[in-house]
mmCIF file of C-alpha atoms in Angstrom:
data_model
loop_
_atom_site.group_PDB
_atom_site.id
_atom_site.type_symbol
_atom_site.label_atom_id
_atom_site.label_comp_id
_atom_site.label_asym_id
_atom_site.label_seq_id
_atom_site.Cartn_x
_atom_site.Cartn_y
_atom_site.Cartn_z
ATOM 1 C CA MET A 1 -0.029 -0.002 -0.080
ATOM 2 C CA TRP A 2 2.912 2.495 0.806
ATOM 3 C CA ALA A 3 4.472 1.961 -2.383
ATOM 4 C CA ARG A 4 1.214 2.529 -4.300
ATOM 5 C CA GLU A 5 0.772 5.843 -2.433
ATOM 6 C CA ARG A 6 4.127 7.244 -3.229
ATOM 7 C CA GLY A 7 4.490 5.803 -6.736
ATOM 8 C CA TYR A 8 6.273 2.722 -7.709
ATOM 9 C CA ASP A 9 9.929 3.289 -8.594
ATOM 10 C CA PRO A 10 12.455 0.309 -8.498
ATOM 11 C CA LYS A 11 15.471 2.600 -8.297
ATOM 12 C CA ARG A 12 14.002 4.628 -5.470
ATOM 13 C CA HIS A 13 16.721 3.913 -2.867
ATOM 14 C CA LEU A 14 19.539 4.112 -5.549
ATOM 15 C CA TRP A 15 19.298 7.955 -6.084
ATOM 16 C CA MET A 16 20.937 8.675 -2.852
ATOM 17 C CA LEU A 17 24.098 7.020 -4.322
ATOM 18 C CA GLY A 18 24.244 10.027 -6.516
ATOM 19 C CA LEU A 19 25.754 11.886 -3.357
ATOM 20 C CA ILE A 20 28.924 9.665 -3.849
ATOM 21 C CA ALA A 21 29.973 12.078 -6.541
ATOM 22 C CA PRO A 22 30.323 15.166 -4.388
ATOM 23 C CA ALA A 23 31.419 12.947 -1.526
ATOM 24 C CA SER A 24 34.412 11.933 -3.840
ATOM 25 C CA ALA A 25 35.923 15.590 -2.825
ATOM 26 C CA LEU A 26 35.956 14.471 0.962
ATOM 27 C CA LEU A 27 37.952 11.216 0.318
ATOM 28 C CA PRO A 28 41.305 12.215 -1.070
ATOM 29 C CA SER A 29 42.927 13.485 2.242
ATOM 30 C CA GLN A 30 41.648 10.420 4.216
ATOM 31 C CA LEU A 31 42.703 7.889 1.591
ATOM 32 C CA VAL A 32 46.148 9.636 1.114
ATOM 33 C CA TYR A 33 46.760 9.822 4.894
ATOM 34 C CA ARG A 34 45.581 6.191 5.563
ATOM 35 C CA THR A 35 47.573 4.712 2.683
ATOM 36 C CA GLY A 36 50.263 7.094 2.083
ATOM 37 C CA LEU A 37 49.482 6.853 -1.843
ATOM 38 C CA PRO A 38 49.355 10.401 -3.299
ATOM 39 C CA VAL A 39 47.353 8.937 -6.333
ATOM 40 C CA PHE A 40 44.311 9.285 -4.283
ATOM 41 C CA TRP A 41 44.424 13.097 -4.739
ATOM 42 C CA TRP A 42 43.231 12.036 -8.184
ATOM 43 C CA ILE A 43 40.412 9.928 -7.037
ATOM 44 C CA GLY A 44 37.830 12.227 -9.042
ATOM 45 C CA PRO A 45 39.034 11.276 -12.381
ATOM 46 C CA VAL A 46 39.655 7.565 -11.304
ATOM 47 C CA ILE A 47 35.809 7.351 -10.287
ATOM 48 C CA VAL A 48 34.332 9.404 -13.057
ATOM 49 C CA LEU A 49 36.609 8.241 -16.120
ATOM 50 C CA ALA A 50 37.375 4.704 -14.968
ATOM 51 C CA ALA A 51 35.324 3.046 -12.201
ATOM 52 C CA ILE A 52 31.975 4.318 -13.608
ATOM 53 C CA PRO A 53 32.322 3.351 -17.248
ATOM 54 C CA LEU A 54 33.563 -0.119 -15.917
ATOM 55 C CA LEU A 55 30.577 -0.391 -13.797
ATOM 56 C CA ASP A 56 28.216 0.660 -16.614
ATOM 57 C CA LEU A 57 29.585 -2.087 -18.640
ATOM 58 C CA LEU A 58 29.402 -4.685 -15.856
ATOM 59 C CA ILE A 59 25.893 -3.738 -14.612
ATOM 60 C CA GLY A 60 24.442 -2.736 -17.904
ATOM 61 C CA ALA A 61 21.359 -0.918 -18.736
ATOM 62 C CA ASP A 62 18.058 -0.439 -17.137
ATOM 63 C CA GLY A 63 15.161 0.511 -19.630
ATOM 64 C CA SER A 64 12.387 0.471 -17.071
ATOM 65 C CA ASN A 65 9.860 3.346 -17.315
ATOM 66 C CA PRO A 66 7.775 4.669 -14.617
ATOM 67 C CA ARG A 67 4.051 3.736 -14.889
ATOM 68 C CA GLU A 68 1.713 6.675 -16.288
ATOM 69 C CA GLU A 69 -0.501 6.131 -13.171
ATOM 70 C CA ASP A 70 2.402 6.943 -10.814
ATOM 71 C CA TYR A 71 3.622 9.960 -12.696
ATOM 72 C CA GLU A 72 1.933 12.519 -10.303
ATOM 73 C CA LEU A 73 2.800 10.660 -7.101
ATOM 74 C CA LEU A 74 6.520 10.420 -8.206
ATOM 75 C CA SER A 75 6.581 13.991 -9.284
ATOM 76 C CA GLU A 76 5.238 15.286 -5.913
ATOM 77 C CA ASP A 77 7.320 12.935 -3.689
ATOM 78 C CA ARG A 78 9.928 15.229 -1.817
ATOM 79 C CA TYR A 79 12.319 12.455 -1.264
ATOM 80 C CA TYR A 80 13.584 12.836 -4.758
ATOM 81 C CA ARG A 81 14.065 16.648 -4.270
ATOM 82 C CA TRP A 82 16.145 15.992 -1.122
ATOM 83 C CA CYS A 83 18.556 13.754 -3.227
ATOM 84 C CA THR A 84 19.397 16.878 -5.276
ATOM 85 C CA TYR A 85 19.111 19.287 -2.223
ATOM 86 C CA LEU A 86 21.734 17.378 -0.260
ATOM 87 C CA PHE A 87 24.121 17.315 -3.144
ATOM 88 C CA LEU A 88 24.928 21.056 -2.376
ATOM 89 C CA PRO A 89 26.128 20.884 1.206
ATOM 90 C CA VAL A 90 28.296 17.920 0.420
ATOM 91 C CA GLN A 91 29.644 19.819 -2.547
ATOM 92 C CA LEU A 92 30.572 22.946 -0.519
ATOM 93 C CA ILE A 93 32.123 21.015 2.437
ATOM 94 C CA GLY A 94 34.420 19.192 0.029
ATOM 95 C CA LEU A 95 35.444 22.553 -1.396
ATOM 96 C CA LEU A 96 36.094 24.071 1.985
ATOM 97 C CA LEU A 97 38.382 21.000 2.675
ATOM 98 C CA ALA A 98 40.141 21.444 -0.676
ATOM 99 C CA CYS A 99 40.814 25.092 0.065
ATOM 100 C CA ALA A 100 42.319 24.326 3.368
ATOM 101 C CA MET A 101 44.859 21.816 1.876
ATOM 102 C CA TRP A 102 45.615 24.098 -1.170
ATOM 103 C CA GLY A 103 46.324 26.954 1.465
ATOM 104 C CA GLY A 104 48.638 24.776 3.345
ATOM 105 C CA ALA A 105 52.194 23.734 2.899
ATOM 106 C CA GLU A 106 51.838 19.942 2.940
ATOM 107 C CA LEU A 107 50.821 19.214 -0.701
ATOM 108 C CA GLY A 108 53.145 19.298 -3.668
ATOM 109 C CA ILE A 109 52.286 20.917 -6.971
ATOM 110 C CA TRP A 110 50.990 17.689 -8.595
ATOM 111 C CA ASP A 111 48.997 16.746 -5.584
ATOM 112 C CA LYS A 112 47.171 20.113 -5.663
ATOM 113 C CA VAL A 113 46.659 19.583 -9.341
ATOM 114 C CA GLY A 114 45.016 16.216 -8.589
ATOM 115 C CA LEU A 115 43.018 17.666 -5.907
ATOM 116 C CA ALA A 116 41.849 20.534 -8.312
ATOM 117 C CA THR A 117 40.965 17.977 -10.957
ATOM 118 C CA THR A 118 38.761 16.028 -8.454
ATOM 119 C CA LEU A 119 37.034 19.147 -7.300
ATOM 120 C CA GLY A 120 36.591 20.194 -10.921
ATOM 121 C CA LEU A 121 34.894 17.077 -11.703
ATOM 122 C CA VAL A 122 32.550 17.499 -8.600
ATOM 123 C CA SER A 123 31.936 20.989 -9.721
ATOM 124 C CA GLY A 124 30.933 19.815 -13.261
ATOM 125 C CA ILE A 125 28.500 17.207 -11.785
ATOM 126 C CA GLY A 126 27.193 19.986 -9.703
ATOM 127 C CA ILE A 127 26.269 21.872 -12.903
ATOM 128 C CA ASN A 128 24.136 18.925 -13.320
ATOM 129 C CA ALA A 129 22.229 19.143 -10.010
ATOM 130 C CA ALA A 130 21.782 22.826 -10.908
ATOM 131 C CA HIS A 131 20.454 21.710 -14.269
ATOM 132 C CA GLU A 132 17.708 19.538 -12.583
ATOM 133 C CA LEU A 133 16.864 22.204 -10.165
ATOM 134 C CA GLY A 134 16.976 25.159 -12.559
ATOM 135 C CA HIS A 135 14.132 23.371 -14.705
ATOM 136 C CA ARG A 136 11.823 23.598 -11.697
ATOM 137 C CA ALA A 137 9.056 26.379 -11.222
ATOM 138 C CA GLU A 138 9.723 26.639 -7.460
ATOM 139 C CA HIS A 139 11.525 29.591 -6.354
ATOM 140 C CA LEU A 140 13.680 27.741 -3.816
ATOM 141 C CA GLU A 141 14.820 25.257 -6.276
ATOM 142 C CA ARG A 142 15.890 27.894 -8.973
ATOM 143 C CA TRP A 143 17.992 29.768 -6.241
ATOM 144 C CA LEU A 144 19.588 26.484 -5.267
ATOM 145 C CA ALA A 145 20.346 25.918 -8.911
ATOM 146 C CA LYS A 146 22.400 29.205 -8.779
ATOM 147 C CA ILE A 147 24.163 28.338 -5.643
ATOM 148 C CA ALA A 148 25.160 24.936 -7.200
ATOM 149 C CA LEU A 149 26.578 26.848 -10.198
ATOM 150 C CA ALA A 150 28.730 29.181 -8.031
ATOM 151 C CA GLN A 151 31.590 26.805 -7.663
ATOM 152 C CA SER A 152 32.145 26.570 -11.440
ATOM 153 C CA GLY A 153 31.520 30.316 -11.994
ATOM 154 C CA TYR A 154 29.291 29.210 -14.785
ATOM 155 C CA GLY A 155 26.108 31.078 -13.531
ATOM 156 C CA HIS A 156 24.994 32.159 -17.042
ATOM 157 C CA PHE A 157 24.141 28.539 -17.753
ATOM 158 C CA PHE A 158 21.064 29.180 -15.696
ATOM 159 C CA VAL A 159 19.793 31.323 -18.554
ATOM 160 C CA GLU A 160 21.336 29.997 -21.633
ATOM 161 C CA HIS A 161 20.319 26.410 -20.877
ATOM 162 C CA ASN A 162 16.719 26.986 -20.274
ATOM 163 C CA ARG A 163 15.877 29.923 -22.635
ATOM 164 C CA GLY A 164 18.541 29.320 -25.173
ATOM 165 C CA HIS A 165 19.524 25.481 -25.518
ATOM 166 C CA HIS A 166 16.098 24.288 -25.044
ATOM 167 C CA VAL A 167 14.676 26.385 -27.813
ATOM 168 C CA ARG A 168 17.408 25.939 -30.297
ATOM 169 C CA VAL A 169 18.577 22.320 -29.548
ATOM 170 C CA ALA A 170 19.511 20.155 -32.350
ATOM 171 C CA THR A 171 19.735 23.062 -34.790
ATOM 172 C CA PRO A 172 22.754 24.816 -36.362
ATOM 173 C CA ASP A 173 21.832 27.944 -34.408
ATOM 174 C CA ASP A 174 22.582 26.273 -31.022
ATOM 175 C CA PRO A 175 26.070 26.566 -29.778
ATOM 176 C CA ALA A 176 25.481 23.661 -27.359
ATOM 177 C CA SER A 177 24.657 21.245 -30.225
ATOM 178 C CA ALA A 178 27.668 19.361 -31.696
ATOM 179 C CA ARG A 179 27.774 18.940 -35.295
ATOM 180 C CA LEU A 180 28.626 15.719 -37.242
ATOM 181 C CA GLY A 181 32.394 15.847 -38.016
ATOM 182 C CA GLU A 182 33.157 18.615 -35.345
ATOM 183 C CA SER A 183 35.608 17.598 -32.813
ATOM 184 C CA LEU A 184 35.436 18.025 -29.068
ATOM 185 C CA TYR A 185 38.278 20.564 -29.268
ATOM 186 C CA ALA A 186 36.628 22.513 -32.002
ATOM 187 C CA PHE A 187 33.341 22.341 -30.298
ATOM 188 C CA LEU A 188 34.530 23.692 -26.792
ATOM 189 C CA PRO A 189 35.537 27.147 -27.797
ATOM 190 C CA ARG A 190 32.359 27.705 -29.924
ATOM 191 C CA THR A 191 29.980 26.498 -27.295
ATOM 192 C CA VAL A 192 31.739 28.365 -24.441
ATOM 193 C CA ALA A 193 31.642 31.663 -26.419
ATOM 194 C CA GLY A 194 28.261 31.144 -28.181
ATOM 195 C CA GLY A 195 26.645 30.156 -25.017
ATOM 196 C CA PHE A 196 27.959 33.133 -23.045
ATOM 197 C CA ARG A 197 27.009 35.610 -25.847
ATOM 198 C CA SER A 198 23.513 34.032 -26.143
ATOM 199 C CA ALA A 199 22.993 34.239 -22.229
ATOM 200 C CA LEU A 200 23.821 37.990 -22.144
ATOM 201 C CA ARG A 201 21.369 38.690 -25.046
ATOM 202 C CA LEU A 202 18.691 36.644 -23.580
ATOM 203 C CA GLU A 203 18.799 38.123 -20.197
ATOM 204 C CA ARG A 204 19.263 41.650 -21.572
ATOM 205 C CA GLU A 205 15.976 41.296 -23.686
ATOM 206 C CA ARG A 206 14.175 39.625 -20.639
ATOM 207 C CA LEU A 207 14.869 42.623 -18.529
ATOM 208 C CA ALA A 208 13.934 44.991 -21.179
ATOM 209 C CA ARG A 209 10.565 43.450 -21.734
ATOM 210 C CA THR A 210 9.909 43.815 -18.024
ATOM 211 C CA GLY A 211 11.165 47.414 -17.699
ATOM 212 C CA PHE A 212 14.491 46.700 -16.003
ATOM 213 C CA GLY A 213 17.968 47.568 -16.936
ATOM 214 C CA TRP A 214 20.958 45.401 -16.941
ATOM 215 C CA TRP A 215 22.250 46.413 -13.444
ATOM 216 C CA SER A 216 18.862 45.352 -11.905
ATOM 217 C CA PRO A 217 18.933 43.029 -8.926
ATOM 218 C CA ARG A 218 16.440 40.930 -10.866
ATOM 219 C CA ASN A 219 19.221 39.974 -13.305
ATOM 220 C CA HIS A 220 19.644 36.229 -13.159
ATOM 221 C CA ILE A 221 23.269 36.235 -14.549
ATOM 222 C CA LEU A 222 24.366 38.960 -12.118
ATOM 223 C CA GLN A 223 22.819 36.982 -9.302
ATOM 224 C CA ALA A 224 24.654 33.908 -10.016
ATOM 225 C CA TRP A 225 27.968 35.609 -10.770
ATOM 226 C CA ALA A 226 27.525 37.421 -7.348
ATOM 227 C CA MET A 227 27.282 34.190 -5.611
ATOM 228 C CA THR A 228 30.506 33.133 -7.139
ATOM 229 C CA LEU A 229 32.278 36.395 -6.176
ATOM 230 C CA VAL A 230 30.976 35.870 -2.648
ATOM 231 C CA LEU A 231 31.969 32.353 -2.428
ATOM 232 C CA PHE A 232 35.563 32.664 -3.955
ATOM 233 C CA GLY A 233 36.073 36.086 -2.049
ATOM 234 C CA GLY A 234 35.219 34.290 1.241
ATOM 235 C CA LEU A 235 37.451 31.454 0.562
ATOM 236 C CA ILE A 236 40.416 33.648 -0.547
ATOM 237 C CA ALA A 237 39.890 35.656 2.579
ATOM 238 C CA GLY A 238 39.748 32.699 4.851
ATOM 239 C CA PHE A 239 42.605 30.370 3.267
ATOM 240 C CA GLY A 240 44.927 33.004 1.440
ATOM 241 C CA TRP A 241 45.654 34.218 -2.024
ATOM 242 C CA GLU A 242 47.618 30.988 -2.882
ATOM 243 C CA ILE A 243 44.335 29.213 -3.388
ATOM 244 C CA THR A 244 43.172 31.512 -6.308
ATOM 245 C CA PRO A 245 44.763 29.378 -9.048
ATOM 246 C CA TRP A 246 43.367 26.120 -7.761
ATOM 247 C CA LEU A 247 39.907 27.574 -7.536
ATOM 248 C CA LEU A 248 40.064 28.899 -11.194
ATOM 249 C CA LEU A 249 41.464 25.672 -12.378
ATOM 250 C CA GLN A 250 38.681 23.511 -10.648
ATOM 251 C CA ALA A 251 36.173 26.016 -12.183
ATOM 252 C CA VAL A 252 37.505 25.560 -15.694
ATOM 253 C CA ILE A 253 37.511 21.836 -15.380
ATOM 254 C CA GLY A 254 33.952 21.838 -14.112
ATOM 255 C CA ALA A 255 32.664 23.987 -16.945
ATOM 256 C CA GLY A 256 34.664 21.827 -19.364
ATOM 257 C CA LEU A 257 33.103 18.718 -18.083
ATOM 258 C CA LEU A 258 29.637 20.359 -18.594
ATOM 259 C CA GLU A 259 30.368 21.265 -22.134
ATOM 260 C CA THR A 260 31.959 17.980 -22.978
ATOM 261 C CA VAL A 261 28.570 16.238 -21.810
ATOM 262 C CA ASN A 262 26.677 18.778 -24.213
ATOM 263 C CA TYR A 263 28.973 17.546 -26.994
ATOM 264 C CA VAL A 264 27.782 13.918 -26.404
ATOM 265 C CA GLU A 265 24.247 14.792 -25.932
ATOM 266 C CA HIS A 266 23.323 16.139 -29.477
ATOM 267 C CA TYR A 267 26.340 15.174 -31.696
ATOM 268 C CA GLY A 268 25.199 15.257 -35.378
ATOM 269 C CA LEU A 269 21.409 15.432 -34.648
ATOM 270 C CA LEU A 270 19.045 17.708 -36.589
ATOM 271 C CA ARG A 271 15.362 18.619 -35.949
ATOM 272 C CA GLU A 272 13.152 18.273 -38.828
ATOM 273 C CA ARG A 273 11.579 21.420 -40.491
ATOM 274 C CA ARG A 274 7.817 22.020 -40.738
ATOM 275 C CA PRO A 275 6.257 22.936 -43.982
ATOM 276 C CA ASP A 276 6.554 26.599 -43.226
ATOM 277 C CA GLY A 277 10.364 26.268 -42.835
ATOM 278 C CA ARG A 278 10.343 26.633 -39.032
ATOM 279 C CA TRP A 279 11.985 24.050 -36.953
ATOM 280 C CA ALA A 280 9.535 21.152 -35.778
ATOM 281 C CA ARG A 281 9.038 20.820 -31.976
ATOM 282 C CA CYS A 282 11.891 18.896 -30.377
ATOM 283 C CA SER A 283 11.250 15.153 -30.221
ATOM 284 C CA PRO A 284 12.931 12.257 -28.524
ATOM 285 C CA ARG A 285 14.685 11.730 -31.778
ATOM 286 C CA ASP A 286 16.880 14.878 -31.231
ATOM 287 C CA SER A 287 18.942 13.758 -28.319
ATOM 288 C CA TRP A 288 21.268 10.837 -27.588
ATOM 289 C CA ASN A 289 19.719 8.459 -24.956
ATOM 290 C CA SER A 290 21.545 6.062 -22.682
ATOM 291 C CA ASP A 291 19.970 3.654 -20.154
ATOM 292 C CA HIS A 292 23.284 2.454 -18.581
ATOM 293 C CA LEU A 293 22.172 2.470 -14.824
ATOM 294 C CA VAL A 294 25.258 3.531 -13.035
ATOM 295 C CA THR A 295 25.843 6.894 -14.743
ATOM 296 C CA ASN A 296 22.141 7.528 -14.808
ATOM 297 C CA ILE A 297 22.160 7.236 -11.001
ATOM 298 C CA PHE A 298 24.990 9.420 -10.480
ATOM 299 C CA LEU A 299 23.614 12.071 -12.772
ATOM 300 C CA PHE A 300 20.107 11.924 -11.903
ATOM 301 C CA HIS A 301 18.799 10.331 -15.072
ATOM 302 C CA LEU A 302 20.468 13.001 -17.406
ATOM 303 C CA GLN A 303 21.036 10.340 -19.886
ATOM 304 C CA ARG A 304 17.502 10.096 -20.459
ATOM 305 C CA HIS A 305 18.024 13.225 -22.395
ATOM 306 C CA SER A 306 15.778 12.469 -25.124
ATOM 307 C CA ASP A 307 12.614 12.569 -22.885
ATOM 308 C CA HIS A 308 14.036 15.572 -21.126
ATOM 309 C CA HIS A 309 14.266 17.728 -24.220
ATOM 310 C CA ALA A 310 10.857 16.374 -25.386
ATOM 311 C CA ASN A 311 9.199 17.087 -21.951
ATOM 312 C CA PRO A 312 11.584 19.502 -19.903
ATOM 313 C CA GLY A 313 9.080 19.878 -17.156
ATOM 314 C CA ARG A 314 9.473 16.285 -16.050
ATOM 315 C CA ARG A 315 11.436 15.639 -12.980
ATOM 316 C CA TYR A 316 14.367 13.257 -13.146
ATOM 317 C CA GLN A 317 12.556 10.329 -11.363
ATOM 318 C CA THR A 318 9.769 10.316 -14.112
ATOM 319 C CA LEU A 319 11.873 10.599 -17.228
ATOM 320 C CA ARG A 320 11.320 7.604 -19.696
ATOM 321 C CA SER A 321 13.301 5.768 -22.170
ATOM 322 C CA THR A 322 11.664 5.637 -25.715
ATOM 323 C CA GLU A 323 12.351 3.297 -28.612
ATOM 324 C CA ILE A 324 12.663 6.180 -31.149
ATOM 325 C CA ALA A 325 15.526 7.838 -29.290
ATOM 326 C CA PRO A 326 18.981 7.126 -30.708
ATOM 327 C CA GLN A 327 20.994 5.138 -28.114
ATOM 328 C CA LEU A 328 24.676 5.611 -27.215
ATOM 329 C CA PRO A 329 26.840 2.469 -26.932
ATOM 330 C CA VAL A 330 27.891 3.275 -23.331
ATOM 331 C CA GLY A 331 27.081 5.626 -20.577
ATOM 332 C CA TYR A 332 28.065 9.322 -20.515
ATOM 333 C CA ALA A 333 31.110 8.724 -18.606
ATOM 334 C CA GLY A 334 32.507 6.223 -21.168
ATOM 335 C CA MET A 335 31.461 8.574 -24.070
ATOM 336 C CA ILE A 336 33.474 11.435 -22.502
ATOM 337 C CA VAL A 337 36.742 9.421 -22.678
ATOM 338 C CA LEU A 338 35.963 8.547 -26.293
ATOM 339 C CA ALA A 339 35.179 12.287 -26.929
ATOM 340 C CA ALA A 340 38.569 13.184 -25.988
ATOM 341 C CA LEU A 341 39.979 10.905 -28.704
ATOM 342 C CA PRO A 342 38.518 12.394 -31.816
ATOM 343 C CA PRO A 343 39.463 9.450 -34.275
ATOM 344 C CA LEU A 344 37.905 6.948 -31.794
ATOM 345 C CA TRP A 345 34.861 9.089 -31.355
ATOM 346 C CA ARG A 346 34.348 9.494 -35.160
ATOM 347 C CA ARG A 347 34.690 5.711 -35.588
ATOM 348 C CA CYS A 348 32.143 5.052 -32.801
ATOM 349 C CA MET A 349 29.635 7.764 -33.549
ATOM 350 C CA ASP A 350 29.677 8.850 -37.239
ATOM 351 C CA HIS A 351 28.022 5.652 -38.534
ATOM 352 C CA ARG A 352 25.424 5.736 -35.666
ATOM 353 C CA VAL A 353 24.423 9.390 -36.730
ATOM 354 C CA LEU A 354 24.097 8.221 -40.415
ATOM 355 C CA ALA A 355 22.172 5.063 -39.278
ATOM 356 C CA HIS A 356 19.624 7.227 -37.315
ATOM 357 C CA TYR A 357 18.821 9.099 -40.498
ATOM 358 C CA GLY A 358 18.666 6.039 -42.625
ATOM 359 C CA GLY A 359 22.013 6.671 -44.349
ATOM 360 C CA ASP A 360 20.856 10.157 -45.599
ATOM 361 C CA ALA A 361 23.773 12.332 -44.335
ATOM 362 C CA GLY A 362 21.839 15.387 -45.597
ATOM 363 C CA ARG A 363 19.366 15.105 -42.621
ATOM 364 C CA ALA A 364 22.212 15.452 -40.010
ATOM 365 C CA ASN A 365 23.566 18.515 -38.387
ATOM 366 C CA ILE A 366 27.108 18.736 -40.260
ATOM 367 C CA GLN A 367 29.958 20.765 -39.569
ATOM 368 C CA PRO A 368 30.375 23.605 -42.144
ATOM 369 C CA GLY A 369 33.130 22.639 -44.491
ATOM 370 C CA LYS A 370 32.635 18.925 -44.176
ATOM 371 C CA ARG A 371 29.301 18.647 -45.643
ATOM 372 C CA GLU A 372 30.418 17.699 -49.131
ATOM 373 C CA HIS A 373 32.776 15.046 -47.391
ATOM 374 C CA TYR A 374 29.965 13.347 -45.560
ATOM 375 C CA LEU A 375 27.512 13.511 -48.571
ATOM 376 C CA ALA A 376 30.172 11.881 -50.809
ATOM 377 C CA ALA A 377 31.111 9.275 -48.246
ATOM 378 C CA VAL A 378 27.803 7.698 -47.658
ATOM 379 C CA PRO A 379 27.309 6.183 -51.028
ATOM 380 C CA SER A 380 30.775 4.384 -50.693
ATOM 381 C CA GLY A 381 29.679 2.755 -47.429
ATOM 382 C CA ARG A 382 32.064 4.861 -45.312
#
């Protein structure tokens, strides 16, 4: 009866495991001091880039969907909200501990780099928690989203993702949608610069419509950036100027992880056009999906990205896997590793993009300058 009243979810008790991600920032000092092995300063990349992809392969996929009759019960169940709320204090405690170690004299330079890398990956996963919270209508959750973005200094994501990316996704106009034939290293500067410019324009237009100027306290971008300034300023005041480069390094790594995930999520996909020439409504066919269980638990179902874009109001516990969504061969954690190696990425993904469009490369979102290459390559079977 209790399960019926709260909605049936076979993964219900697994979602708290998502807190292992921010908790990984609490582990390095204890692991190093107990084992004497400095490799544990690098525990973040070991977990994210090695352990999780391996567990994805060993445990496999979970394609189960919530029942339609349970949708409202699951949506209103506050347990799922607390799984994301608790991410923030754990994340911030890890940052405080890291700053104490960066400000001390015990660590060598490479130990500090490893710790910054670990914190950066936590910061990037924290942006995913902000992503879930930022889509909600509740005032508290939207403020929590900005707090979660403070560590990465990527507060403009709050504006660009909701009002830019979701409108233009899987079109050539979207800086966060990677194109067929575009490497990760070509994509990163394009998406960072394009997303930043778009966020400024969108927020300026919103403020103008409501009769406010750029420097209004209602400016969402300035609110988010102010949180970063307060956070970083407080940490530097407390632990010394020597922590500044490590704060900046972890922020860059966090933003880089977010944009690498963006690269994976829509690579080569293009929405259809309506008869009037406008883009059709986003469908599950326009985002790469993955049902690999472990990464989905760590990322609050982010890999069910197809349903998320088709139905952005759905909370993570209610997202569904659909047959028409294109499927990734492994979870996001494994795909991030492949994305860093462009020849392996193209070998893995290009034929999947073409297969998704029935071999018609002209239906894909192709990198300018490479269109003729892909159109010519398909008849030859490449």
